[in-house]
mmCIF file of C-alpha atoms in Angstrom:
data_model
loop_
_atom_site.group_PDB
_atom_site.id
_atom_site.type_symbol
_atom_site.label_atom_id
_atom_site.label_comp_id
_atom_site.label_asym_id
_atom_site.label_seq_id
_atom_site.Cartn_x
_atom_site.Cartn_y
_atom_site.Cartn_z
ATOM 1 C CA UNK A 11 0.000 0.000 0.000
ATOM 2 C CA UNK A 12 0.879 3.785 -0.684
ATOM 3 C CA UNK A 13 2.116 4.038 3.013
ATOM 4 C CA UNK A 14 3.925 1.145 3.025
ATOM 5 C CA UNK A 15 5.693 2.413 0.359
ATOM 6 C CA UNK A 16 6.353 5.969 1.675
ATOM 7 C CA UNK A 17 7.930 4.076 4.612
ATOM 8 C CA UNK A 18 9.938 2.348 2.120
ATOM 9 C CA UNK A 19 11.636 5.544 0.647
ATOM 10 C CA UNK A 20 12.465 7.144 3.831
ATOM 11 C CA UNK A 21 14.422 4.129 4.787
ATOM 12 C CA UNK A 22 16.171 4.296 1.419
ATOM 13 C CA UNK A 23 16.728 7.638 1.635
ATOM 14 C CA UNK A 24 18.561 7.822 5.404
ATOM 15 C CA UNK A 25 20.418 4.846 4.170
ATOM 16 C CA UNK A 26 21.794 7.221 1.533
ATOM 17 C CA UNK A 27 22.238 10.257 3.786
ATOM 18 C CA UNK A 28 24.244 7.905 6.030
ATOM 19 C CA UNK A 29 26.606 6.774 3.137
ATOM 20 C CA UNK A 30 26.918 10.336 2.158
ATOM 21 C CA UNK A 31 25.004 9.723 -1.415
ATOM 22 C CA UNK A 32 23.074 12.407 -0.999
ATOM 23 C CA UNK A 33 21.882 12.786 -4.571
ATOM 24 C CA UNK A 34 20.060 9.405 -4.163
ATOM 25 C CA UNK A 35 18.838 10.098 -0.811
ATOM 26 C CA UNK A 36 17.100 13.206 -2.776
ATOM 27 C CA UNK A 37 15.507 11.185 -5.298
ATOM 28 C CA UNK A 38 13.874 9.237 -2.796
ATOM 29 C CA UNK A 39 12.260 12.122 -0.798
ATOM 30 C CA UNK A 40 11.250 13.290 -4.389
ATOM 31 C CA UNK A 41 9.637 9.561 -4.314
ATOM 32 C CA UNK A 42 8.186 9.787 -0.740
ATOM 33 C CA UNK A 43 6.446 12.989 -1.064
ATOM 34 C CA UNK A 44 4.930 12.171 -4.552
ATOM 35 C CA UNK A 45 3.201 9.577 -2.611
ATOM 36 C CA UNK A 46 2.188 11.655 -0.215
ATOM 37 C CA UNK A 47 -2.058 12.502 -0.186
ATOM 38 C CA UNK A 48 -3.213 16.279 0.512
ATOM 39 C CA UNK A 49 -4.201 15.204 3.924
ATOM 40 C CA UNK A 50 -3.308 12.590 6.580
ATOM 41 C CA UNK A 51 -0.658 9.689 6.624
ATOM 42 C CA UNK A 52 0.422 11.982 9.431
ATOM 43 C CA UNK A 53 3.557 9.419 10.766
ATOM 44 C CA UNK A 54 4.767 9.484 7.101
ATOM 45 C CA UNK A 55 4.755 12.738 6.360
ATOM 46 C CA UNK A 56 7.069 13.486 9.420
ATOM 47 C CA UNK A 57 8.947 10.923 8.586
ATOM 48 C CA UNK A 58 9.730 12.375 5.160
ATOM 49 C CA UNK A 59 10.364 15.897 6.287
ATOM 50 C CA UNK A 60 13.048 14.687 9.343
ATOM 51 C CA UNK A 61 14.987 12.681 6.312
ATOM 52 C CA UNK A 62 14.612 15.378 4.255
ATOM 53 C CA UNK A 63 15.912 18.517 6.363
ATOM 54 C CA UNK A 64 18.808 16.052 6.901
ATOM 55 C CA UNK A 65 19.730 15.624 3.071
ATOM 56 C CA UNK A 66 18.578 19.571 2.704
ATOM 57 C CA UNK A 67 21.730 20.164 5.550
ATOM 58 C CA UNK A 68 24.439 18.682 2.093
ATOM 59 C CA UNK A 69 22.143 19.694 -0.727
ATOM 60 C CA UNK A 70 22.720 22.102 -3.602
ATOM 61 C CA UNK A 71 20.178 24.995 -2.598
ATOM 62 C CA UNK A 72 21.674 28.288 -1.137
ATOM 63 C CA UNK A 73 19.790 28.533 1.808
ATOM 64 C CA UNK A 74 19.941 24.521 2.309
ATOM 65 C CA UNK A 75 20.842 25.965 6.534
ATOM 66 C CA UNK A 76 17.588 27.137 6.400
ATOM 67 C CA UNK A 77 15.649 24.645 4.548
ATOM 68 C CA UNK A 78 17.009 21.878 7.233
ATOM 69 C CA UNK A 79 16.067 24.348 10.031
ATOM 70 C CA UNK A 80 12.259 24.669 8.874
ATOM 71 C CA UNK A 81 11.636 21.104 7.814
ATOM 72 C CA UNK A 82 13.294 20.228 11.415
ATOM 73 C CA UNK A 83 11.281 22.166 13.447
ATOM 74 C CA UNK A 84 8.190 21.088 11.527
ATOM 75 C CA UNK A 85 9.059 17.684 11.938
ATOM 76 C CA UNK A 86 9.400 17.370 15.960
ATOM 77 C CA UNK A 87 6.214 19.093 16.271
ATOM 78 C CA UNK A 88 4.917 16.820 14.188
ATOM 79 C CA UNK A 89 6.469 13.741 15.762
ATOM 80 C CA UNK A 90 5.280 15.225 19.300
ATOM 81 C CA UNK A 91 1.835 15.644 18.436
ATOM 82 C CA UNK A 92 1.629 11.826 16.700
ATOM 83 C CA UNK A 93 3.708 10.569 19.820
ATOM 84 C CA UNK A 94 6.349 9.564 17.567
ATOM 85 C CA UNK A 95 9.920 9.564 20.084
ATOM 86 C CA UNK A 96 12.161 8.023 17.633
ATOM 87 C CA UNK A 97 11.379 10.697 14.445
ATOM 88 C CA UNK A 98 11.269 12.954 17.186
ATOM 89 C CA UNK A 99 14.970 12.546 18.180
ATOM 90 C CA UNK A 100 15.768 12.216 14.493
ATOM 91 C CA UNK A 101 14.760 15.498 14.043
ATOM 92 C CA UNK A 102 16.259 17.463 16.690
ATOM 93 C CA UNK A 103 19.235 16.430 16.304
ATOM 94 C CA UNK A 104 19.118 18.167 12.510
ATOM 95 C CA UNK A 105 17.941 21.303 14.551
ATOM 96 C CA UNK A 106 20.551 20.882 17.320
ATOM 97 C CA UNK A 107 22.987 20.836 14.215
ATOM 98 C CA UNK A 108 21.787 23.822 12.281
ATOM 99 C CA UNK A 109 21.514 26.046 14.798
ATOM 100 C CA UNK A 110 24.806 26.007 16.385
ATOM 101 C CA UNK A 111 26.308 29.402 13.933
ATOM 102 C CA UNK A 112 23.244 31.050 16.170
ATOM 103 C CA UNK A 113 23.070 30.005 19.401
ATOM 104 C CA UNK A 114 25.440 26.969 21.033
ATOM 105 C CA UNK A 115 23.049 27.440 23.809
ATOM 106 C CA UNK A 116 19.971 26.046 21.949
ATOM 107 C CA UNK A 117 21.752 23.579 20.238
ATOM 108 C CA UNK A 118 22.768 21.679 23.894
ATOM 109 C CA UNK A 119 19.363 22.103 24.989
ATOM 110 C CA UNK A 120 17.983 19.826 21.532
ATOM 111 C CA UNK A 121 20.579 17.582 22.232
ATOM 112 C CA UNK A 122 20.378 16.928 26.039
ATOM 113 C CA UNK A 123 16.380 16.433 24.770
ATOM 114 C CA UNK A 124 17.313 14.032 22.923
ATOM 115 C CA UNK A 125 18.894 12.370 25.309
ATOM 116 C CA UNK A 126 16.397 12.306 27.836
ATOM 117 C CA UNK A 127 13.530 11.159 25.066
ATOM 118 C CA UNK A 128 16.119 8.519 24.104
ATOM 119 C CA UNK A 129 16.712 7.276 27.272
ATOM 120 C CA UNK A 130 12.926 6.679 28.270
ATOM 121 C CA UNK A 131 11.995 5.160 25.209
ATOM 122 C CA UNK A 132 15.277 2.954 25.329
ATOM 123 C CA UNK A 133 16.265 4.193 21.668
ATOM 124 C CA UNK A 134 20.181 3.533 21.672
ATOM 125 C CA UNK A 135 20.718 4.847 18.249
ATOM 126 C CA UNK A 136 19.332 8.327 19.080
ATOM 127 C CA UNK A 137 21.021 8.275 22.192
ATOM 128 C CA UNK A 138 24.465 8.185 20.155
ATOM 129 C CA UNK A 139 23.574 10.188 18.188
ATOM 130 C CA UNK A 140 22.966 12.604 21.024
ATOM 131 C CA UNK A 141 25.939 11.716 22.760
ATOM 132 C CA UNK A 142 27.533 13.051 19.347
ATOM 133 C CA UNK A 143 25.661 16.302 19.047
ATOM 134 C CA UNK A 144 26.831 16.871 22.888
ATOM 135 C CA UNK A 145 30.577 16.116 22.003
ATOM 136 C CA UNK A 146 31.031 17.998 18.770
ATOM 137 C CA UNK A 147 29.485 21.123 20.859
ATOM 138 C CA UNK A 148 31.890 20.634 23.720
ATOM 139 C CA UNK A 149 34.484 20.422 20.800
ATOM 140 C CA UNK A 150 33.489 23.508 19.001
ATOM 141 C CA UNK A 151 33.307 25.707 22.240
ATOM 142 C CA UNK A 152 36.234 24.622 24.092
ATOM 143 C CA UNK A 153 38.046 22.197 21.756
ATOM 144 C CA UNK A 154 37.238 19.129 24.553
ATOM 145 C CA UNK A 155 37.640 16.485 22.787
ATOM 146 C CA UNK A 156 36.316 14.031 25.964
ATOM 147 C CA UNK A 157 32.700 13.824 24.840
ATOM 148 C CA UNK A 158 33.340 12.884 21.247
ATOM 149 C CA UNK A 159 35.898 10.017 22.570
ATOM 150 C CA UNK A 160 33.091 8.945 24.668
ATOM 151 C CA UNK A 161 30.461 9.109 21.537
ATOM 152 C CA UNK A 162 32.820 7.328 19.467
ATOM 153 C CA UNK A 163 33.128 4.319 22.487
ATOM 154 C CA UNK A 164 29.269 3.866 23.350
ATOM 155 C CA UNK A 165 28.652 4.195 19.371
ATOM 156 C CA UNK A 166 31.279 0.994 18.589
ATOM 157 C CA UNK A 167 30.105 -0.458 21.739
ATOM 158 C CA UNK A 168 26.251 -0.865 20.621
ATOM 159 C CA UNK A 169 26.697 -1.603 16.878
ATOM 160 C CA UNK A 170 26.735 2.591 15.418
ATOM 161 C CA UNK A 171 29.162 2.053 13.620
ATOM 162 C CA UNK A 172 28.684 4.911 11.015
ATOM 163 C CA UNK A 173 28.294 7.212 14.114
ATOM 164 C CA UNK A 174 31.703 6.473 15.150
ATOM 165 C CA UNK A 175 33.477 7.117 12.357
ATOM 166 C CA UNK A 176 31.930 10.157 12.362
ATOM 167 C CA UNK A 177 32.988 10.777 15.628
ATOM 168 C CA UNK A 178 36.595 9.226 14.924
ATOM 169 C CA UNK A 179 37.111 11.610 12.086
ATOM 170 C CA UNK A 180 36.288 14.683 13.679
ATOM 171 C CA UNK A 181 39.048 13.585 16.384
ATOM 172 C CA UNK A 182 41.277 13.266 13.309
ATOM 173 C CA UNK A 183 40.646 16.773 12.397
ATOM 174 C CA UNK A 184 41.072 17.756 16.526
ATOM 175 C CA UNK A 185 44.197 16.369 16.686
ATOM 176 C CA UNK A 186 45.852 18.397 13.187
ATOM 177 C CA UNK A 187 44.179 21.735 14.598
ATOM 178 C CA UNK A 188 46.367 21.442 18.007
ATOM 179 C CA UNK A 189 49.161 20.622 16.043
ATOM 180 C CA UNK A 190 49.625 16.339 16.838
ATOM 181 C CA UNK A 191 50.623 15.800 13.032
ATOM 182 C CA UNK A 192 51.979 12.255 13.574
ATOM 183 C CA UNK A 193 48.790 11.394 16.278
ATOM 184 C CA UNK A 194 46.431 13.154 13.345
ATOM 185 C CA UNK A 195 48.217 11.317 10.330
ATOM 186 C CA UNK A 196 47.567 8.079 12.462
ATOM 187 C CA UNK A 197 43.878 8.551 12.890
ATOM 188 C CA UNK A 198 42.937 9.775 9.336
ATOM 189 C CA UNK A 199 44.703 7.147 7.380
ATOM 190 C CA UNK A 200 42.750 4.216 9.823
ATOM 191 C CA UNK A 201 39.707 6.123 9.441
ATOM 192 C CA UNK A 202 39.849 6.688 5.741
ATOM 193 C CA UNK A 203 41.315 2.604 5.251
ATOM 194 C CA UNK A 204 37.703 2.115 7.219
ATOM 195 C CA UNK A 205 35.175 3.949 6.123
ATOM 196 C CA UNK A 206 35.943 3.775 2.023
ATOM 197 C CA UNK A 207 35.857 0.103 3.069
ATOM 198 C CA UNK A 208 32.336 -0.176 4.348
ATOM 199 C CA UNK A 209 31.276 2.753 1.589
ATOM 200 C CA UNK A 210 31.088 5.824 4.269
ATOM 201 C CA UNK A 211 31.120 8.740 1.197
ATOM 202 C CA UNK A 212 30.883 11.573 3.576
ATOM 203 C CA UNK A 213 33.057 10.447 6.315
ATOM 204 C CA UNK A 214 35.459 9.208 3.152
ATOM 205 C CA UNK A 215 35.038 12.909 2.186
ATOM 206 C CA UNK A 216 35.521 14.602 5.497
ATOM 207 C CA UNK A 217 39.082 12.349 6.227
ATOM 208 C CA UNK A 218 40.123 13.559 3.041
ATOM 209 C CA UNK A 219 39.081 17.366 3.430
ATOM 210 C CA UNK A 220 41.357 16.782 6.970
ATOM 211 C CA UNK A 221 43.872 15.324 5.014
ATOM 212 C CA UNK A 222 44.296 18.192 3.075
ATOM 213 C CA UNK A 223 44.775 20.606 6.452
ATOM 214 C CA UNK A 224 47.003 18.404 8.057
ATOM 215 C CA UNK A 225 49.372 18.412 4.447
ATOM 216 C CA UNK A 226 48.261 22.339 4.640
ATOM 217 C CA UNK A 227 49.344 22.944 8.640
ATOM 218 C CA UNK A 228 52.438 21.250 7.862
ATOM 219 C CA UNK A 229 53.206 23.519 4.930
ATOM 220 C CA UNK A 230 53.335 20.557 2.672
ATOM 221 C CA UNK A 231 52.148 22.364 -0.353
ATOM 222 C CA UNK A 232 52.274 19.180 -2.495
ATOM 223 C CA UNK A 233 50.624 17.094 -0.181
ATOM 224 C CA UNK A 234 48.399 19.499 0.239
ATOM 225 C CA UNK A 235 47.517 19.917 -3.533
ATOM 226 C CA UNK A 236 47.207 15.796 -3.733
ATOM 227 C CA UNK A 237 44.694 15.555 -0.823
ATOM 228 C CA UNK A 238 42.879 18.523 -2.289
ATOM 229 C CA UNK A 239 42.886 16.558 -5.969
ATOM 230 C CA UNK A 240 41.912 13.224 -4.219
ATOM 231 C CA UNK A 241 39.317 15.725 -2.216
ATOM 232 C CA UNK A 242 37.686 17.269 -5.333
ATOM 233 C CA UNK A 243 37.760 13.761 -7.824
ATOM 234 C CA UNK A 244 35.427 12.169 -4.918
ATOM 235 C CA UNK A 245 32.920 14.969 -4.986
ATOM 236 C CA UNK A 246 34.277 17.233 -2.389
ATOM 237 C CA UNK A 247 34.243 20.445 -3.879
ATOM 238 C CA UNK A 248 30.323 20.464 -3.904
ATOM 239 C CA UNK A 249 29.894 19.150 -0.654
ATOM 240 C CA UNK A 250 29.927 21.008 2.681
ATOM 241 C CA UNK A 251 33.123 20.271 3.829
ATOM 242 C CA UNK A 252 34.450 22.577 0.737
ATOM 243 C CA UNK A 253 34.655 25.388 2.966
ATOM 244 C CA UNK A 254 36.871 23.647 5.417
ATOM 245 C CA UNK A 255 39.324 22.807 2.254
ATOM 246 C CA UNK A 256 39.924 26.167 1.381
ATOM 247 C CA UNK A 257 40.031 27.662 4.694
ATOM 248 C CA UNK A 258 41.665 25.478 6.932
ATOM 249 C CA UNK A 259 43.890 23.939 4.273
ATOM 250 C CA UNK A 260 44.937 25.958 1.607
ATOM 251 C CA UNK A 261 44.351 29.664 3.206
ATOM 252 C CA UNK A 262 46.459 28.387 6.509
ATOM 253 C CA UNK A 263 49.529 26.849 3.603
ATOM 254 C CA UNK A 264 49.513 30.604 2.225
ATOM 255 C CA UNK A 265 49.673 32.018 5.332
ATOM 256 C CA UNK A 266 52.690 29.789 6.404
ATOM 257 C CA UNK A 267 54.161 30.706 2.983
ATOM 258 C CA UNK A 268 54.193 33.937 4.309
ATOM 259 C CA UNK A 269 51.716 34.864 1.462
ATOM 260 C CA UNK A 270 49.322 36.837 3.067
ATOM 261 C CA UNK A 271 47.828 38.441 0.060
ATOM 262 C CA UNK A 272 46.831 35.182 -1.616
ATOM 263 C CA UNK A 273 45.480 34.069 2.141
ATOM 264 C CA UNK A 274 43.098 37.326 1.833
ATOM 265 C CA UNK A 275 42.112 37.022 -1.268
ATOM 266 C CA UNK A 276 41.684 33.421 -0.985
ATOM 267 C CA UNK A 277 39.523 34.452 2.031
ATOM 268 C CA UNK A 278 37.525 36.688 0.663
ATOM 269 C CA UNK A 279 36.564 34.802 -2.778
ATOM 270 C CA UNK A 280 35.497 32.177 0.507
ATOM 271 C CA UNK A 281 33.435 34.627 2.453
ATOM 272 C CA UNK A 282 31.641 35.823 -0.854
ATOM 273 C CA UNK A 283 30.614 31.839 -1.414
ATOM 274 C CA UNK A 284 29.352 31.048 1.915
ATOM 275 C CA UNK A 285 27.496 34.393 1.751
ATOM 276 C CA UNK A 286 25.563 32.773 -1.276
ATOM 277 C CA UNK A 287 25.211 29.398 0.045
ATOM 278 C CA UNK A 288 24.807 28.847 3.725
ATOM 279 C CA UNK A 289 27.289 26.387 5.050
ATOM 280 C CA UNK A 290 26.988 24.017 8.586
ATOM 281 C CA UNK A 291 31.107 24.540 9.019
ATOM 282 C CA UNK A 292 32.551 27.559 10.877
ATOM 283 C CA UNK A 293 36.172 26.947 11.754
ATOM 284 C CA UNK A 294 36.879 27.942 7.611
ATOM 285 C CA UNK A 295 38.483 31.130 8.507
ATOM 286 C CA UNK A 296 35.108 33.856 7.995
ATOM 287 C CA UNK A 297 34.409 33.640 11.958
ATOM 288 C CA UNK A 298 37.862 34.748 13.181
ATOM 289 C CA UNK A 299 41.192 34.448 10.877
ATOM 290 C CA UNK A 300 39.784 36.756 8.157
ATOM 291 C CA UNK A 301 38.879 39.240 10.840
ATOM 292 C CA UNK A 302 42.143 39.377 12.220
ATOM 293 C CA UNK A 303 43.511 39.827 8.617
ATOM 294 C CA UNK A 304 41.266 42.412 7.679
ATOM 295 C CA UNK A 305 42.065 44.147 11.304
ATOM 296 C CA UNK A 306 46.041 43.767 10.687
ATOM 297 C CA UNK A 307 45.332 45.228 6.478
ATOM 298 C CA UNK A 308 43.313 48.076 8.283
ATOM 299 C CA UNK A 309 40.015 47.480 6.500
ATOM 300 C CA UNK A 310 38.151 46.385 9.773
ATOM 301 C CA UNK A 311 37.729 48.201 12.974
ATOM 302 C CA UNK A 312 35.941 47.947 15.904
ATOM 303 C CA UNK A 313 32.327 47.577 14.401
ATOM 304 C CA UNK A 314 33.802 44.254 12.621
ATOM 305 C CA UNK A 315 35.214 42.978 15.775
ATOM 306 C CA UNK A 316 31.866 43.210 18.062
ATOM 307 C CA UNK A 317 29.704 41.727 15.056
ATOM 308 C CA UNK A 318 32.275 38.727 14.674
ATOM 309 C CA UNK A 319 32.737 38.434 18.780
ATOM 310 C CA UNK A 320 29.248 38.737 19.742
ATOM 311 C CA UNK A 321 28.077 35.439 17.430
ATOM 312 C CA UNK A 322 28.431 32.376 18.040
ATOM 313 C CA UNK A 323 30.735 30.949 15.591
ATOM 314 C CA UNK A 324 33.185 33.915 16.582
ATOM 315 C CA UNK A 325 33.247 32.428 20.278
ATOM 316 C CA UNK A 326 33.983 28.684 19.243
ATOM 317 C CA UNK A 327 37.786 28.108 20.171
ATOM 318 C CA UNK A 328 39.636 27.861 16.543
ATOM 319 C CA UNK A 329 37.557 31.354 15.585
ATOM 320 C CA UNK A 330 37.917 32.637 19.174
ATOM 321 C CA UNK A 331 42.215 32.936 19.119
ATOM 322 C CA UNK A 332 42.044 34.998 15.932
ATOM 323 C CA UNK A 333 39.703 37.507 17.371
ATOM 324 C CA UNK A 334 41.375 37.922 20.769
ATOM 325 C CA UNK A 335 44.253 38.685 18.158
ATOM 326 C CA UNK A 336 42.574 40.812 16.063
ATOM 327 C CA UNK A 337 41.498 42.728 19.833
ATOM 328 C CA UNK A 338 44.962 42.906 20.959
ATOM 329 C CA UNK A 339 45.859 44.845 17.385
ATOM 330 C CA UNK A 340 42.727 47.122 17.477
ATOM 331 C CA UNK A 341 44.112 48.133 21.376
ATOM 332 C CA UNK A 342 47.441 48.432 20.295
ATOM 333 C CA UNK A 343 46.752 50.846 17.610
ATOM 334 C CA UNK A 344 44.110 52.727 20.341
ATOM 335 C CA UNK A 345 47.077 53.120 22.243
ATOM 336 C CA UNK A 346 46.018 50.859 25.051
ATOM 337 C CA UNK A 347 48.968 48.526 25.471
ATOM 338 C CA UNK A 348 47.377 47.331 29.418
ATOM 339 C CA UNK A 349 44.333 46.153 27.040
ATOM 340 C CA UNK A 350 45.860 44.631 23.925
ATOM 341 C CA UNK A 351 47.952 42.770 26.454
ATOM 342 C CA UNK A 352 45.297 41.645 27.904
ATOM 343 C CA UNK A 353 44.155 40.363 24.840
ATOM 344 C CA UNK A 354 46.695 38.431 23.846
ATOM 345 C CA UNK A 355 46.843 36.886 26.962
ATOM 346 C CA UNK A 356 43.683 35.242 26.525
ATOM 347 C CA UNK A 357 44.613 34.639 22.681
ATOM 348 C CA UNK A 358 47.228 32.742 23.852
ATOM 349 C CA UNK A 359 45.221 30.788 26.436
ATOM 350 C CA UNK A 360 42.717 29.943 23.873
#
């Protein structure tokens, strides 16, 4: 029957988001919804929307943030009202993700929700995937890597184990950003071996977009270029971790090439994409590094700083050192050495 069918396509299509084949995932949504009456089938219609603002988070459309964000929301009130826990934790965890550039705050809370609605209803999946959200916040904040190593464990522990390669590879990328390069090397190349093994395309993707910073913090410019090749033939360059490439790889090589122009304009050709298609990264460099930049050229002030400070993304660790840095300059030019010593201070401690 038409519903059975419905339920059909959704499984096909998170089985697809999961492998990171999201264009297939897509085309089953597109089959879902054409299936879908004007009225009721209530269960599958939230069903569809959760999967959906999850494939809308890696999609082509420009405002894909918001897309995910709206067919989210709509889908845990759905799932409440229909007493649906499982699509209910399915889709606040794609909220919990989306909203983290706005408000880290709000993003905890859907995760800890999760949590507890997992936790009652005995749903281990969600619960990883909770455990996850929780981790990769801690992470992103304070660059505590403890709740993503405990994700990773309880996710191998109960049989997730696309969840923990997830998890694994985001400790990968940890581990180049505070400068571990033989610890980082180590984890990517197991992770990669792994996950193109068992057909993971977006953690395949992600390892390699790592790959590429780790060649790129090293100021391997060669490796960096091969990753980046290996990167873009696998589909990276239209994915979301394409931000990450340029920013944390190939902006941070010019930079230690002491090529600061081609950093900026590098930069800037990256802020101008991201401000036409909304992206679910923010360590890239537009939250922090191209502030401090800008500050250092003179064509940002004060105004810049508070707007960049004052969100969210600008107060997540990586972005948070670049505009303590960017402070200290903007005090030193004021005149106030007390203050921009201050500043670097805590630039240093983050």
């Amino acid at each position: 029957d038409g519903a059975r069918q419905i339920r059909v396509h959704v499984r096909l299509a998170w089985a697809a988001q999961v492998a990171g084949r999201w264009a297939e995932g897509f085309e089953q949504v597109a089959a879902a919804r054409a299936l879908l009456p004007e009225a009721g089938l209530d269960e599958e219609s939230v069903a569809v929307d959760a999967v959906d603002a999850y494939l809308s988070m890696s999609g082509p459309a420009p405002d894909r943030v918001r897309r995910s964000e709206e067919l989210a929301r709509r889908a845990v009130d759905g799932a409440e009202r229909i007493g649906s826990p499982s699509t209910a934790c399915q889709a606040l965890y794609a909220v919990g993700f989306v909203v983290r550039e706005r408000d880290m705050a709000e993003s905890d809370e859907c995760f800890r929700r999760m949590l507890d609605s997992a936790a009652d209803h005995r749903l281990t999946n969600w619960r990883n995937y909770a455990l996850v959200g929780l981790g990769g916040n801690a992470w992103l904040s304070e660059a505590d890597p403890s709740g993503l190593e405990t994700a990773r464990a309880e996710a191998l522990r109960t049989g997730g184990i696309s969840l923990a390669y997830n998890a694994e590879a985001v400790l990968g990328l940890n581990s180049v950003l505070c400068g571990r390069f033989g610890e980082a090397e180590h984890r990517l190349d197991a992770c990669y071996a792994e996950a193109s093994r068992i057909k993971l395309f977006a953690v395949s993707r992600y390892v390699q977009m790592a790959q590429a910073v780790l060649a790129g913090h090293r100021g391997d410019r060669r490796g960096m270029e091969s990753a980046l090749a290996e990167f873009r033939r696998d589909g990276g360059d239209t994915g979301p971790e394409a931000p990450l490439a340029r920013g944390l790889a190939q902006v941070f090589c010019s930079l230690l090439e002491e090529d600061r122009d081609t950093a900026r304009a590098e930069l800037e050709t990256l802020a101008a994409d991201q401000a036409r298609q909304q992206s679910t990264f923010h360590l890239a460099g537009t939250h922090g590094l191209k502030l401090l930049l800008d500050v250092i050229a003179g064509d940002a002030g004060w105004d810049e700083h508070r707007r960049i400070a004052a969100g969210a993304a600008g107060g997540m660790r990586w972005n948070r050192q670049f505009v303590l840095l960017a402070e200290a300059v903007l005090h030193g030019r004021g005149d106030a050495p007390e203050a921009a010593a201050t500043a670097m201070h805590r630039a240093a401690q983050a």
